[in-house]
Amino acid sequence: MATKSTSGVVVTGGASGIGRACAQAVAEQGRAVAIWDLDPAKAEATAAEIASETGVATFGRGIDVTRTADFDAAIDATREAIGEIGGLVHAAGTVRAQSIGQLDEAGWDFVLNVNLRAFPLLVQALHADLKASPGASVVGIASIEAWVGNEAIPAYCASKAGMLGAVRSMSHRLAPDDIRVNAICPGFIETPMLAPSLAAPGVREEFSAASPMGRIGRPSEIGEPAAFLLGNAASFITGQSLIVDGGVLAIV
Ligand code: NAI
């Protein structure tokens, strides 16, 4: 039988959408959570809400995950607030609609830096903490667009496909340290990031119809699998990407 995980989990992008749902699911398992987000007020408010709903220790921290120089101070403050850190979810993410013909270096770097570059650098910064926490686990939130091309967002697709490469590489290096590394590839999920697309005429219907389940996913439907991958129930799963899309890719 799987033993219960008790260590705390850092969730980047934890103040909104999928990241918030991951933090909530982890807290519902009785684990402490740290919400790291670009928006400090929202990070603190979300941490307070989750603490009052679940009774676990929480911590909210404003951080830009592209600013690697800020990682160590954030880790120290997190350890002080919630104790042992045995998990990371990198859910902070961004998208820019710049197809070929519209691409510029700043737009490309912006998306790659948040979605991809921050991920292994965060794992590296947390390595000592994760190594000291038995059964530690890391989850990157990728996308089905790691697998299928979307002509409007090449940087986003590259960042998410790159994340799967980083997952495989890090899972190899970190397995001897008892740290597992996996990714989740969500399909269409009802979050603030997707809201502008869903507001356009016909798009909600189109995205819903892409799934044989005929609907868009809820953030909790990513949060729960993330909590599973973070916990000891997934103790022999590493280097994998789990597609959670209501079957979209099954029928493409
Ligand atoms: P969201 O916009 O609701 O949440 C993203 C969070 O990341 C926000 O709280 C934002 O402040 C934070 N963030 C952005 N840049 C940051 C930075 N530089 N440093 C720290 N925090 C930063 O979006 P959503 O939908 O919850 O997205 C979460 C992840 O899931 C993203 O990586 C996204 O690419 C991925 N995803 C979302 C899908 C969807 O349909 N909503 C589908 C597939 C993947």
PDB file of C-alpha atoms and ligand atoms in Angstrom:
ATOM      1  CA  MET A   1       0.000   0.000   0.000  1.00  0.00           C
ATOM      2  CA  ALA A   2       1.237   3.493  -0.811  1.00  0.00           C
ATOM      3  CA  THR A   3       2.382   5.502   2.165  1.00  0.00           C
ATOM      4  CA  LYS A   4       1.048   9.007   2.672  1.00  0.00           C
ATOM      5  CA  SER A   5       3.149  11.957   1.461  1.00  0.00           C
ATOM      6  CA  THR A   6       3.479  14.649   4.060  1.00  0.00           C
ATOM      7  CA  SER A   7       6.055  17.084   2.690  1.00  0.00           C
ATOM      8  CA  GLY A   8       5.129  20.482   1.267  1.00  0.00           C
ATOM      9  CA  VAL A   9       4.706  21.319  -2.417  1.00  0.00           C
ATOM     10  CA  VAL A  10       5.640  24.514  -4.287  1.00  0.00           C
ATOM     11  CA  VAL A  11       3.185  25.442  -7.059  1.00  0.00           C
ATOM     12  CA  THR A  12       4.270  28.101  -9.539  1.00  0.00           C
ATOM     13  CA  GLY A  13       1.368  29.915 -11.174  1.00  0.00           C
ATOM     14  CA  GLY A  14      -0.591  28.721  -8.155  1.00  0.00           C
ATOM     15  CA  ALA A  15      -2.795  31.800  -7.873  1.00  0.00           C
ATOM     16  CA  SER A  16      -4.975  30.970 -10.875  1.00  0.00           C
ATOM     17  CA  GLY A  17      -6.546  28.248 -12.973  1.00  0.00           C
ATOM     18  CA  ILE A  18      -4.703  24.948 -13.166  1.00  0.00           C
ATOM     19  CA  GLY A  19      -1.972  25.905 -10.678  1.00  0.00           C
ATOM     20  CA  ARG A  20      -4.555  26.868  -8.091  1.00  0.00           C
ATOM     21  CA  ALA A  21      -6.372  23.574  -8.625  1.00  0.00           C
ATOM     22  CA  CYS A  22      -3.107  21.651  -8.180  1.00  0.00           C
ATOM     23  CA  ALA A  23      -2.463  23.490  -4.905  1.00  0.00           C
ATOM     24  CA  GLN A  24      -6.008  22.790  -3.744  1.00  0.00           C
ATOM     25  CA  ALA A  25      -5.788  19.064  -4.560  1.00  0.00           C
ATOM     26  CA  VAL A  26      -2.446  18.744  -2.781  1.00  0.00           C
ATOM     27  CA  ALA A  27      -3.808  20.573   0.280  1.00  0.00           C
ATOM     28  CA  GLU A  28      -6.852  18.296   0.331  1.00  0.00           C
ATOM     29  CA  GLN A  29      -4.407  15.404   0.765  1.00  0.00           C
ATOM     30  CA  GLY A  30      -3.178  17.142   3.911  1.00  0.00           C
ATOM     31  CA  ARG A  31       0.055  18.472   2.418  1.00  0.00           C
ATOM     32  CA  ALA A  32       1.350  22.004   2.951  1.00  0.00           C
ATOM     33  CA  VAL A  33       1.495  24.191  -0.153  1.00  0.00           C
ATOM     34  CA  ALA A  34       3.367  27.273  -1.280  1.00  0.00           C
ATOM     35  CA  ILE A  35       1.736  29.402  -3.973  1.00  0.00           C
ATOM     36  CA  TRP A  36       4.370  31.159  -6.060  1.00  0.00           C
ATOM     37  CA  ASP A  37       2.917  33.580  -8.574  1.00  0.00           C
ATOM     38  CA  LEU A  38       3.723  36.732 -10.493  1.00  0.00           C
ATOM     39  CA  ASP A  39       0.832  38.416  -8.691  1.00  0.00           C
ATOM     40  CA  PRO A  40       1.863  38.709  -5.011  1.00  0.00           C
ATOM     41  CA  ALA A  41      -1.542  39.798  -3.691  1.00  0.00           C
ATOM     42  CA  LYS A  42      -3.282  36.919  -5.473  1.00  0.00           C
ATOM     43  CA  ALA A  43      -0.613  34.477  -4.274  1.00  0.00           C
ATOM     44  CA  GLU A  44      -1.189  35.512  -0.667  1.00  0.00           C
ATOM     45  CA  ALA A  45      -4.981  35.558  -0.998  1.00  0.00           C
ATOM     46  CA  THR A  46      -5.032  32.113  -2.611  1.00  0.00           C
ATOM     47  CA  ALA A  47      -2.758  30.708   0.080  1.00  0.00           C
ATOM     48  CA  ALA A  48      -5.070  32.128   2.770  1.00  0.00           C
ATOM     49  CA  GLU A  49      -8.180  30.701   1.060  1.00  0.00           C
ATOM     50  CA  ILE A  50      -6.677  27.224   0.749  1.00  0.00           C
ATOM     51  CA  ALA A  51      -5.500  27.319   4.362  1.00  0.00           C
ATOM     52  CA  SER A  52      -8.968  28.213   5.611  1.00  0.00           C
ATOM     53  CA  GLU A  53     -10.651  25.565   3.421  1.00  0.00           C
ATOM     54  CA  THR A  54      -8.277  22.697   4.191  1.00  0.00           C
ATOM     55  CA  GLY A  55      -6.487  23.551   7.430  1.00  0.00           C
ATOM     56  CA  VAL A  56      -3.009  22.892   6.006  1.00  0.00           C
ATOM     57  CA  ALA A  57      -0.047  25.258   6.260  1.00  0.00           C
ATOM     58  CA  THR A  58       0.202  27.504   3.212  1.00  0.00           C
ATOM     59  CA  PHE A  59       2.449  30.304   2.009  1.00  0.00           C
ATOM     60  CA  GLY A  60       1.983  32.853  -0.764  1.00  0.00           C
ATOM     61  CA  ARG A  61       4.954  34.432  -2.507  1.00  0.00           C
ATOM     62  CA  GLY A  62       5.163  36.911  -5.338  1.00  0.00           C
ATOM     63  CA  ILE A  63       7.844  35.810  -7.793  1.00  0.00           C
ATOM     64  CA  ASP A  64       8.611  36.069 -11.489  1.00  0.00           C
ATOM     65  CA  VAL A  65       9.848  32.594 -12.432  1.00  0.00           C
ATOM     66  CA  THR A  66      12.064  34.070 -15.144  1.00  0.00           C
ATOM     67  CA  ARG A  67      14.119  35.826 -12.446  1.00  0.00           C
ATOM     68  CA  THR A  68      16.323  32.962 -11.372  1.00  0.00           C
ATOM     69  CA  ALA A  69      18.286  35.194  -8.996  1.00  0.00           C
ATOM     70  CA  ASP A  70      15.157  35.346  -6.809  1.00  0.00           C
ATOM     71  CA  PHE A  71      14.785  31.573  -6.436  1.00  0.00           C
ATOM     72  CA  ASP A  72      17.002  31.008  -3.389  1.00  0.00           C
ATOM     73  CA  ALA A  73      15.303  33.683  -1.273  1.00  0.00           C
ATOM     74  CA  ALA A  74      11.883  32.311  -2.221  1.00  0.00           C
ATOM     75  CA  ILE A  75      12.961  28.778  -1.303  1.00  0.00           C
ATOM     76  CA  ASP A  76      14.357  29.912   2.059  1.00  0.00           C
ATOM     77  CA  ALA A  77      11.154  31.806   2.870  1.00  0.00           C
ATOM     78  CA  THR A  78       9.030  28.843   1.782  1.00  0.00           C
ATOM     79  CA  ARG A  79      10.989  26.379   3.915  1.00  0.00           C
ATOM     80  CA  GLU A  80      10.639  28.696   6.871  1.00  0.00           C
ATOM     81  CA  ALA A  81       6.874  29.001   6.329  1.00  0.00           C
ATOM     82  CA  ILE A  82       5.821  25.431   5.494  1.00  0.00           C
ATOM     83  CA  GLY A  83       8.826  23.269   6.416  1.00  0.00           C
ATOM     84  CA  GLU A  84      10.129  20.397   4.266  1.00  0.00           C
ATOM     85  CA  ILE A  85       9.691  20.832   0.498  1.00  0.00           C
ATOM     86  CA  GLY A  86       9.113  17.519  -1.293  1.00  0.00           C
ATOM     87  CA  GLY A  87       7.311  18.573  -4.441  1.00  0.00           C
ATOM     88  CA  LEU A  88       7.111  21.117  -7.244  1.00  0.00           C
ATOM     89  CA  VAL A  89       4.443  21.864  -9.822  1.00  0.00           C
ATOM     90  CA  HIS A  90       5.497  24.244 -12.582  1.00  0.00           C
ATOM     91  CA  ALA A  91       2.144  25.582 -13.741  1.00  0.00           C
ATOM     92  CA  ALA A  92       3.197  29.178 -14.391  1.00  0.00           C
ATOM     93  CA  GLY A  93       2.651  29.658 -18.073  1.00  0.00           C
ATOM     94  CA  THR A  94       1.988  32.189 -20.758  1.00  0.00           C
ATOM     95  CA  VAL A  95       1.114  32.371 -24.448  1.00  0.00           C
ATOM     96  CA  ARG A  96       1.591  34.905 -27.258  1.00  0.00           C
ATOM     97  CA  ALA A  97      -0.157  34.602 -30.586  1.00  0.00           C
ATOM     98  CA  GLN A  98       2.782  35.177 -32.944  1.00  0.00           C
ATOM     99  CA  SER A  99       2.837  32.959 -35.997  1.00  0.00           C
ATOM    100  CA  ILE A 100       5.577  32.877 -38.608  1.00  0.00           C
ATOM    101  CA  GLY A 101       5.580  36.360 -40.113  1.00  0.00           C
ATOM    102  CA  GLN A 102       4.749  37.955 -36.750  1.00  0.00           C
ATOM    103  CA  LEU A 103       7.447  36.431 -34.557  1.00  0.00           C
ATOM    104  CA  ASP A 104       9.883  38.674 -32.746  1.00  0.00           C
ATOM    105  CA  GLU A 105      12.739  37.737 -30.458  1.00  0.00           C
ATOM    106  CA  ALA A 106      11.173  39.320 -27.387  1.00  0.00           C
ATOM    107  CA  GLY A 107       7.923  37.389 -27.838  1.00  0.00           C
ATOM    108  CA  TRP A 108       9.728  34.106 -28.427  1.00  0.00           C
ATOM    109  CA  ASP A 109      12.023  34.579 -25.404  1.00  0.00           C
ATOM    110  CA  PHE A 110       9.149  35.652 -23.165  1.00  0.00           C
ATOM    111  CA  VAL A 111       7.153  32.467 -23.760  1.00  0.00           C
ATOM    112  CA  LEU A 112      10.166  30.143 -23.679  1.00  0.00           C
ATOM    113  CA  ASN A 113      11.530  31.733 -20.511  1.00  0.00           C
ATOM    114  CA  VAL A 114       8.341  31.364 -18.474  1.00  0.00           C
ATOM    115  CA  ASN A 115       7.089  28.019 -19.755  1.00  0.00           C
ATOM    116  CA  LEU A 116      10.330  26.140 -20.312  1.00  0.00           C
ATOM    117  CA  ARG A 117      13.563  27.742 -19.115  1.00  0.00           C
ATOM    118  CA  ALA A 118      12.246  28.358 -15.602  1.00  0.00           C
ATOM    119  CA  PHE A 119      11.332  24.703 -15.135  1.00  0.00           C
ATOM    120  CA  PRO A 120      14.732  22.926 -14.981  1.00  0.00           C
ATOM    121  CA  LEU A 121      16.268  25.952 -13.263  1.00  0.00           C
ATOM    122  CA  LEU A 122      13.619  25.731 -10.532  1.00  0.00           C
ATOM    123  CA  VAL A 123      14.247  22.008 -10.157  1.00  0.00           C
ATOM    124  CA  GLN A 124      17.960  22.714  -9.872  1.00  0.00           C
ATOM    125  CA  ALA A 125      17.395  25.385  -7.214  1.00  0.00           C
ATOM    126  CA  LEU A 126      15.161  22.997  -5.254  1.00  0.00           C
ATOM    127  CA  HIS A 127      17.398  19.966  -5.766  1.00  0.00           C
ATOM    128  CA  ALA A 128      18.868  19.845  -2.244  1.00  0.00           C
ATOM    129  CA  ASP A 129      15.442  20.199  -0.644  1.00  0.00           C
ATOM    130  CA  LEU A 130      13.862  17.562  -2.885  1.00  0.00           C
ATOM    131  CA  LYS A 131      16.754  15.170  -2.372  1.00  0.00           C
ATOM    132  CA  ALA A 132      16.376  15.476   1.398  1.00  0.00           C
ATOM    133  CA  SER A 133      12.654  14.651   1.183  1.00  0.00           C
ATOM    134  CA  PRO A 134      11.970  10.921   0.659  1.00  0.00           C
ATOM    135  CA  GLY A 135       9.801  10.207  -2.400  1.00  0.00           C
ATOM    136  CA  ALA A 136      10.009  13.733  -3.794  1.00  0.00           C
ATOM    137  CA  SER A 137       8.196  14.475  -7.035  1.00  0.00           C
ATOM    138  CA  VAL A 138       8.123  17.178  -9.715  1.00  0.00           C
ATOM    139  CA  VAL A 139       5.289  17.829 -12.177  1.00  0.00           C
ATOM    140  CA  GLY A 140       5.496  20.132 -15.192  1.00  0.00           C
ATOM    141  CA  ILE A 141       2.233  21.345 -16.699  1.00  0.00           C
ATOM    142  CA  ALA A 142       2.798  20.982 -20.444  1.00  0.00           C
ATOM    143  CA  SER A 143      -0.066  20.821 -22.975  1.00  0.00           C
ATOM    144  CA  ILE A 144      -1.561  18.706 -25.737  1.00  0.00           C
ATOM    145  CA  GLU A 145       0.204  21.300 -27.892  1.00  0.00           C
ATOM    146  CA  ALA A 146       3.430  19.517 -26.984  1.00  0.00           C
ATOM    147  CA  TRP A 147       2.086  16.807 -29.316  1.00  0.00           C
ATOM    148  CA  VAL A 148       0.070  18.620 -31.988  1.00  0.00           C
ATOM    149  CA  GLY A 149       1.022  21.796 -33.790  1.00  0.00           C
ATOM    150  CA  ASN A 150      -0.971  24.997 -33.508  1.00  0.00           C
ATOM    151  CA  GLU A 151       0.187  27.316 -36.284  1.00  0.00           C
ATOM    152  CA  ALA A 152      -0.703  30.473 -34.306  1.00  0.00           C
ATOM    153  CA  ILE A 153       1.585  29.802 -31.342  1.00  0.00           C
ATOM    154  CA  PRO A 154       4.912  28.211 -32.363  1.00  0.00           C
ATOM    155  CA  ALA A 155       6.771  29.439 -29.256  1.00  0.00           C
ATOM    156  CA  TYR A 156       4.130  27.945 -26.975  1.00  0.00           C
ATOM    157  CA  CYS A 157       4.206  24.594 -28.814  1.00  0.00           C
ATOM    158  CA  ALA A 158       8.016  24.545 -28.659  1.00  0.00           C
ATOM    159  CA  SER A 159       8.023  25.397 -24.959  1.00  0.00           C
ATOM    160  CA  LYS A 160       5.627  22.580 -24.119  1.00  0.00           C
ATOM    161  CA  ALA A 161       7.372  19.982 -26.306  1.00  0.00           C
ATOM    162  CA  GLY A 162      10.657  21.130 -24.770  1.00  0.00           C
ATOM    163  CA  MET A 163       9.245  20.552 -21.315  1.00  0.00           C
ATOM    164  CA  LEU A 164       8.727  16.870 -22.137  1.00  0.00           C
ATOM    165  CA  GLY A 165      12.384  16.591 -23.151  1.00  0.00           C
ATOM    166  CA  ALA A 166      13.435  18.258 -19.910  1.00  0.00           C
ATOM    167  CA  VAL A 167      11.195  15.851 -17.961  1.00  0.00           C
ATOM    168  CA  ARG A 168      12.817  12.806 -19.541  1.00  0.00           C
ATOM    169  CA  SER A 169      16.335  14.155 -19.011  1.00  0.00           C
ATOM    170  CA  MET A 170      15.750  15.204 -15.402  1.00  0.00           C
ATOM    171  CA  SER A 171      13.971  11.959 -14.523  1.00  0.00           C
ATOM    172  CA  HIS A 172      17.145  10.115 -15.479  1.00  0.00           C
ATOM    173  CA  ARG A 173      19.482  12.344 -13.506  1.00  0.00           C
ATOM    174  CA  LEU A 174      17.262  12.582 -10.428  1.00  0.00           C
ATOM    175  CA  ALA A 175      16.044   8.988 -10.043  1.00  0.00           C
ATOM    176  CA  PRO A 176      19.066   8.005  -7.914  1.00  0.00           C
ATOM    177  CA  ASP A 177      18.147  10.902  -5.615  1.00  0.00           C
ATOM    178  CA  ASP A 178      14.630   9.439  -5.181  1.00  0.00           C
ATOM    179  CA  ILE A 179      13.086  12.357  -7.091  1.00  0.00           C
ATOM    180  CA  ARG A 180      10.512  11.547  -9.765  1.00  0.00           C
ATOM    181  CA  VAL A 181       9.805  13.940 -12.653  1.00  0.00           C
ATOM    182  CA  ASN A 182       6.685  13.832 -14.829  1.00  0.00           C
ATOM    183  CA  ALA A 183       4.507  16.083 -16.964  1.00  0.00           C
ATOM    184  CA  ILE A 184       0.783  16.478 -17.473  1.00  0.00           C
ATOM    185  CA  CYS A 185      -0.491  17.522 -20.888  1.00  0.00           C
ATOM    186  CA  PRO A 186      -3.886  19.157 -20.407  1.00  0.00           C
ATOM    187  CA  GLY A 187      -6.400  19.626 -23.189  1.00  0.00           C
ATOM    188  CA  PHE A 188      -8.840  22.549 -23.123  1.00  0.00           C
ATOM    189  CA  ILE A 189      -9.401  23.604 -19.510  1.00  0.00           C
ATOM    190  CA  GLU A 190     -11.708  26.383 -18.285  1.00  0.00           C
ATOM    191  CA  THR A 191      -9.227  28.935 -16.862  1.00  0.00           C
ATOM    192  CA  PRO A 192      -8.500  32.667 -17.227  1.00  0.00           C
ATOM    193  CA  MET A 193      -5.826  31.801 -19.836  1.00  0.00           C
ATOM    194  CA  LEU A 194      -8.409  30.194 -22.107  1.00  0.00           C
ATOM    195  CA  ALA A 195     -11.121  32.801 -21.432  1.00  0.00           C
ATOM    196  CA  PRO A 196     -10.270  35.193 -24.309  1.00  0.00           C
ATOM    197  CA  SER A 197     -10.382  32.325 -26.816  1.00  0.00           C
ATOM    198  CA  LEU A 198     -13.644  30.976 -25.384  1.00  0.00           C
ATOM    199  CA  ALA A 199     -15.239  34.417 -25.647  1.00  0.00           C
ATOM    200  CA  ALA A 200     -14.924  34.402 -29.462  1.00  0.00           C
ATOM    201  CA  PRO A 201     -18.060  33.265 -31.314  1.00  0.00           C
ATOM    202  CA  GLY A 202     -18.266  29.488 -31.770  1.00  0.00           C
ATOM    203  CA  VAL A 203     -14.981  28.690 -30.059  1.00  0.00           C
ATOM    204  CA  ARG A 204     -16.470  27.162 -26.905  1.00  0.00           C
ATOM    205  CA  GLU A 205     -18.528  24.821 -29.108  1.00  0.00           C
ATOM    206  CA  GLU A 206     -15.504  24.016 -31.274  1.00  0.00           C
ATOM    207  CA  PHE A 207     -13.240  23.203 -28.297  1.00  0.00           C
ATOM    208  CA  SER A 208     -15.990  21.166 -26.628  1.00  0.00           C
ATOM    209  CA  ALA A 209     -16.592  19.174 -29.804  1.00  0.00           C
ATOM    210  CA  ALA A 210     -12.858  18.385 -30.072  1.00  0.00           C
ATOM    211  CA  SER A 211     -13.316  16.017 -27.126  1.00  0.00           C
ATOM    212  CA  PRO A 212     -15.407  12.844 -27.424  1.00  0.00           C
ATOM    213  CA  MET A 213     -16.657  13.825 -23.961  1.00  0.00           C
ATOM    214  CA  GLY A 214     -18.142  16.917 -25.582  1.00  0.00           C
ATOM    215  CA  ARG A 215     -16.949  19.421 -23.026  1.00  0.00           C
ATOM    216  CA  ILE A 216     -14.099  21.561 -21.748  1.00  0.00           C
ATOM    217  CA  GLY A 217     -12.239  20.325 -18.662  1.00  0.00           C
ATOM    218  CA  ARG A 218     -12.359  21.713 -15.153  1.00  0.00           C
ATOM    219  CA  PRO A 219      -9.121  22.853 -13.444  1.00  0.00           C
ATOM    220  CA  SER A 220      -9.672  20.219 -10.720  1.00  0.00           C
ATOM    221  CA  GLU A 221      -9.463  17.556 -13.436  1.00  0.00           C
ATOM    222  CA  ILE A 222      -5.786  18.511 -13.805  1.00  0.00           C
ATOM    223  CA  GLY A 223      -5.248  19.198 -10.091  1.00  0.00           C
ATOM    224  CA  GLU A 224      -6.237  15.683  -9.035  1.00  0.00           C
ATOM    225  CA  PRO A 225      -3.875  13.861 -11.441  1.00  0.00           C
ATOM    226  CA  ALA A 226      -1.105  16.269 -10.426  1.00  0.00           C
ATOM    227  CA  ALA A 227      -1.670  15.433  -6.751  1.00  0.00           C
ATOM    228  CA  PHE A 228      -1.524  11.734  -7.695  1.00  0.00           C
ATOM    229  CA  LEU A 229       1.801  12.148  -9.526  1.00  0.00           C
ATOM    230  CA  LEU A 230       3.166  14.145  -6.586  1.00  0.00           C
ATOM    231  CA  GLY A 231       2.235  11.459  -4.073  1.00  0.00           C
ATOM    232  CA  ASN A 232       3.542   8.044  -3.130  1.00  0.00           C
ATOM    233  CA  ALA A 233       0.710   6.312  -5.018  1.00  0.00           C
ATOM    234  CA  ALA A 234       2.793   7.148  -8.131  1.00  0.00           C
ATOM    235  CA  SER A 235       6.054   5.913  -6.593  1.00  0.00           C
ATOM    236  CA  PHE A 236       7.197   3.961  -9.724  1.00  0.00           C
ATOM    237  CA  ILE A 237       6.145   6.565 -12.310  1.00  0.00           C
ATOM    238  CA  THR A 238       8.866   8.821 -13.659  1.00  0.00           C
ATOM    239  CA  GLY A 239       9.912  10.371 -16.969  1.00  0.00           C
ATOM    240  CA  GLN A 240       6.325  10.248 -18.245  1.00  0.00           C
ATOM    241  CA  SER A 241       3.806  12.647 -19.667  1.00  0.00           C
ATOM    242  CA  LEU A 242       0.165  12.033 -18.859  1.00  0.00           C
ATOM    243  CA  ILE A 243      -2.327  13.378 -21.401  1.00  0.00           C
ATOM    244  CA  VAL A 244      -5.448  14.645 -19.609  1.00  0.00           C
ATOM    245  CA  ASP A 245      -7.631  16.012 -22.397  1.00  0.00           C
ATOM    246  CA  GLY A 246     -11.013  14.273 -22.318  1.00  0.00           C
ATOM    247  CA  GLY A 247      -9.864  12.225 -25.312  1.00  0.00           C
ATOM    248  CA  VAL A 248      -9.042  15.058 -27.740  1.00  0.00           C
ATOM    249  CA  LEU A 249      -5.815  13.456 -28.977  1.00  0.00           C
ATOM    250  CA  ALA A 250      -7.406  10.009 -29.077  1.00  0.00           C
ATOM    251  CA  ILE A 251      -9.613  11.078 -31.986  1.00  0.00           C
ATOM    252  CA  VAL A 252      -7.359  13.562 -33.855  1.00  0.00           C
TER     253      VAL A 252
HETATM  254  P1  NAI B   1      -3.822  31.090 -15.875  1.00  0.00           P
HETATM  255  O1  NAI B   1      -3.522  32.284 -16.699  1.00  0.00           O
HETATM  256  O2  NAI B   1      -5.147  30.935 -15.230  1.00  0.00           O
HETATM  257  O3  NAI B   1      -2.714  30.888 -14.758  1.00  0.00           O
HETATM  258  C1  NAI B   1      -1.365  31.076 -15.019  1.00  0.00           C
HETATM  259  C2  NAI B   1      -0.714  31.634 -13.762  1.00  0.00           C
HETATM  260  O4  NAI B   1       0.689  31.735 -14.004  1.00  0.00           O
HETATM  261  C3  NAI B   1      -1.217  33.047 -13.404  1.00  0.00           C
HETATM  262  O5  NAI B   1      -1.590  33.111 -12.032  1.00  0.00           O
HETATM  263  C4  NAI B   1      -0.002  33.925 -13.687  1.00  0.00           C
HETATM  264  O6  NAI B   1       0.082  35.061 -12.835  1.00  0.00           O
HETATM  265  C5  NAI B   1       1.141  32.946 -13.467  1.00  0.00           C
HETATM  266  N1  NAI B   1       2.360  33.387 -14.146  1.00  0.00           N
HETATM  267  C6  NAI B   1       2.475  33.774 -15.437  1.00  0.00           C
HETATM  268  N2  NAI B   1       3.732  34.163 -15.681  1.00  0.00           N
HETATM  269  C7  NAI B   1       4.431  33.996 -14.540  1.00  0.00           C
HETATM  270  C8  NAI B   1       5.766  34.249 -14.155  1.00  0.00           C
HETATM  271  N3  NAI B   1       6.652  34.754 -15.017  1.00  0.00           N
HETATM  272  N4  NAI B   1       6.152  33.974 -12.886  1.00  0.00           N
HETATM  273  C9  NAI B   1       5.251  33.479 -12.002  1.00  0.00           C
HETATM  274  N5  NAI B   1       3.961  33.239 -12.292  1.00  0.00           N
HETATM  275  C10 NAI B   1       3.558  33.497 -13.559  1.00  0.00           C
HETATM  276  O7  NAI B   1      -3.559  29.865 -16.881  1.00  0.00           O
HETATM  277  P2  NAI B   1      -3.864  28.302 -16.784  1.00  0.00           P
HETATM  278  O8  NAI B   1      -4.753  27.977 -17.914  1.00  0.00           O
HETATM  279  O9  NAI B   1      -4.215  27.892 -15.423  1.00  0.00           O
HETATM  280  O10 NAI B   1      -2.425  27.737 -17.159  1.00  0.00           O
HETATM  281  C11 NAI B   1      -1.597  27.024 -16.263  1.00  0.00           C
HETATM  282  C12 NAI B   1      -0.651  26.166 -17.096  1.00  0.00           C
HETATM  283  O11 NAI B   1      -1.435  25.203 -17.810  1.00  0.00           O
HETATM  284  C13 NAI B   1       0.132  26.961 -18.145  1.00  0.00           C
HETATM  285  O12 NAI B   1       1.448  26.458 -18.210  1.00  0.00           O
HETATM  286  C14 NAI B   1      -0.617  26.652 -19.433  1.00  0.00           C
HETATM  287  O13 NAI B   1       0.234  26.748 -20.538  1.00  0.00           O
HETATM  288  C15 NAI B   1      -1.058  25.229 -19.168  1.00  0.00           C
HETATM  289  N6  NAI B   1      -2.170  24.763 -20.001  1.00  0.00           N
HETATM  290  C16 NAI B   1      -3.404  25.374 -19.930  1.00  0.00           C
HETATM  291  C17 NAI B   1      -4.435  24.902 -20.722  1.00  0.00           C
HETATM  292  C18 NAI B   1      -5.817  25.484 -20.687  1.00  0.00           C
HETATM  293  O14 NAI B   1      -6.657  25.089 -21.502  1.00  0.00           O
HETATM  294  N7  NAI B   1      -6.128  26.384 -19.774  1.00  0.00           N
HETATM  295  C19 NAI B   1      -4.244  23.774 -21.638  1.00  0.00           C
HETATM  296  C20 NAI B   1      -2.920  23.203 -21.615  1.00  0.00           C
HETATM  297  C21 NAI B   1      -1.925  23.706 -20.815  1.00  0.00           C
END
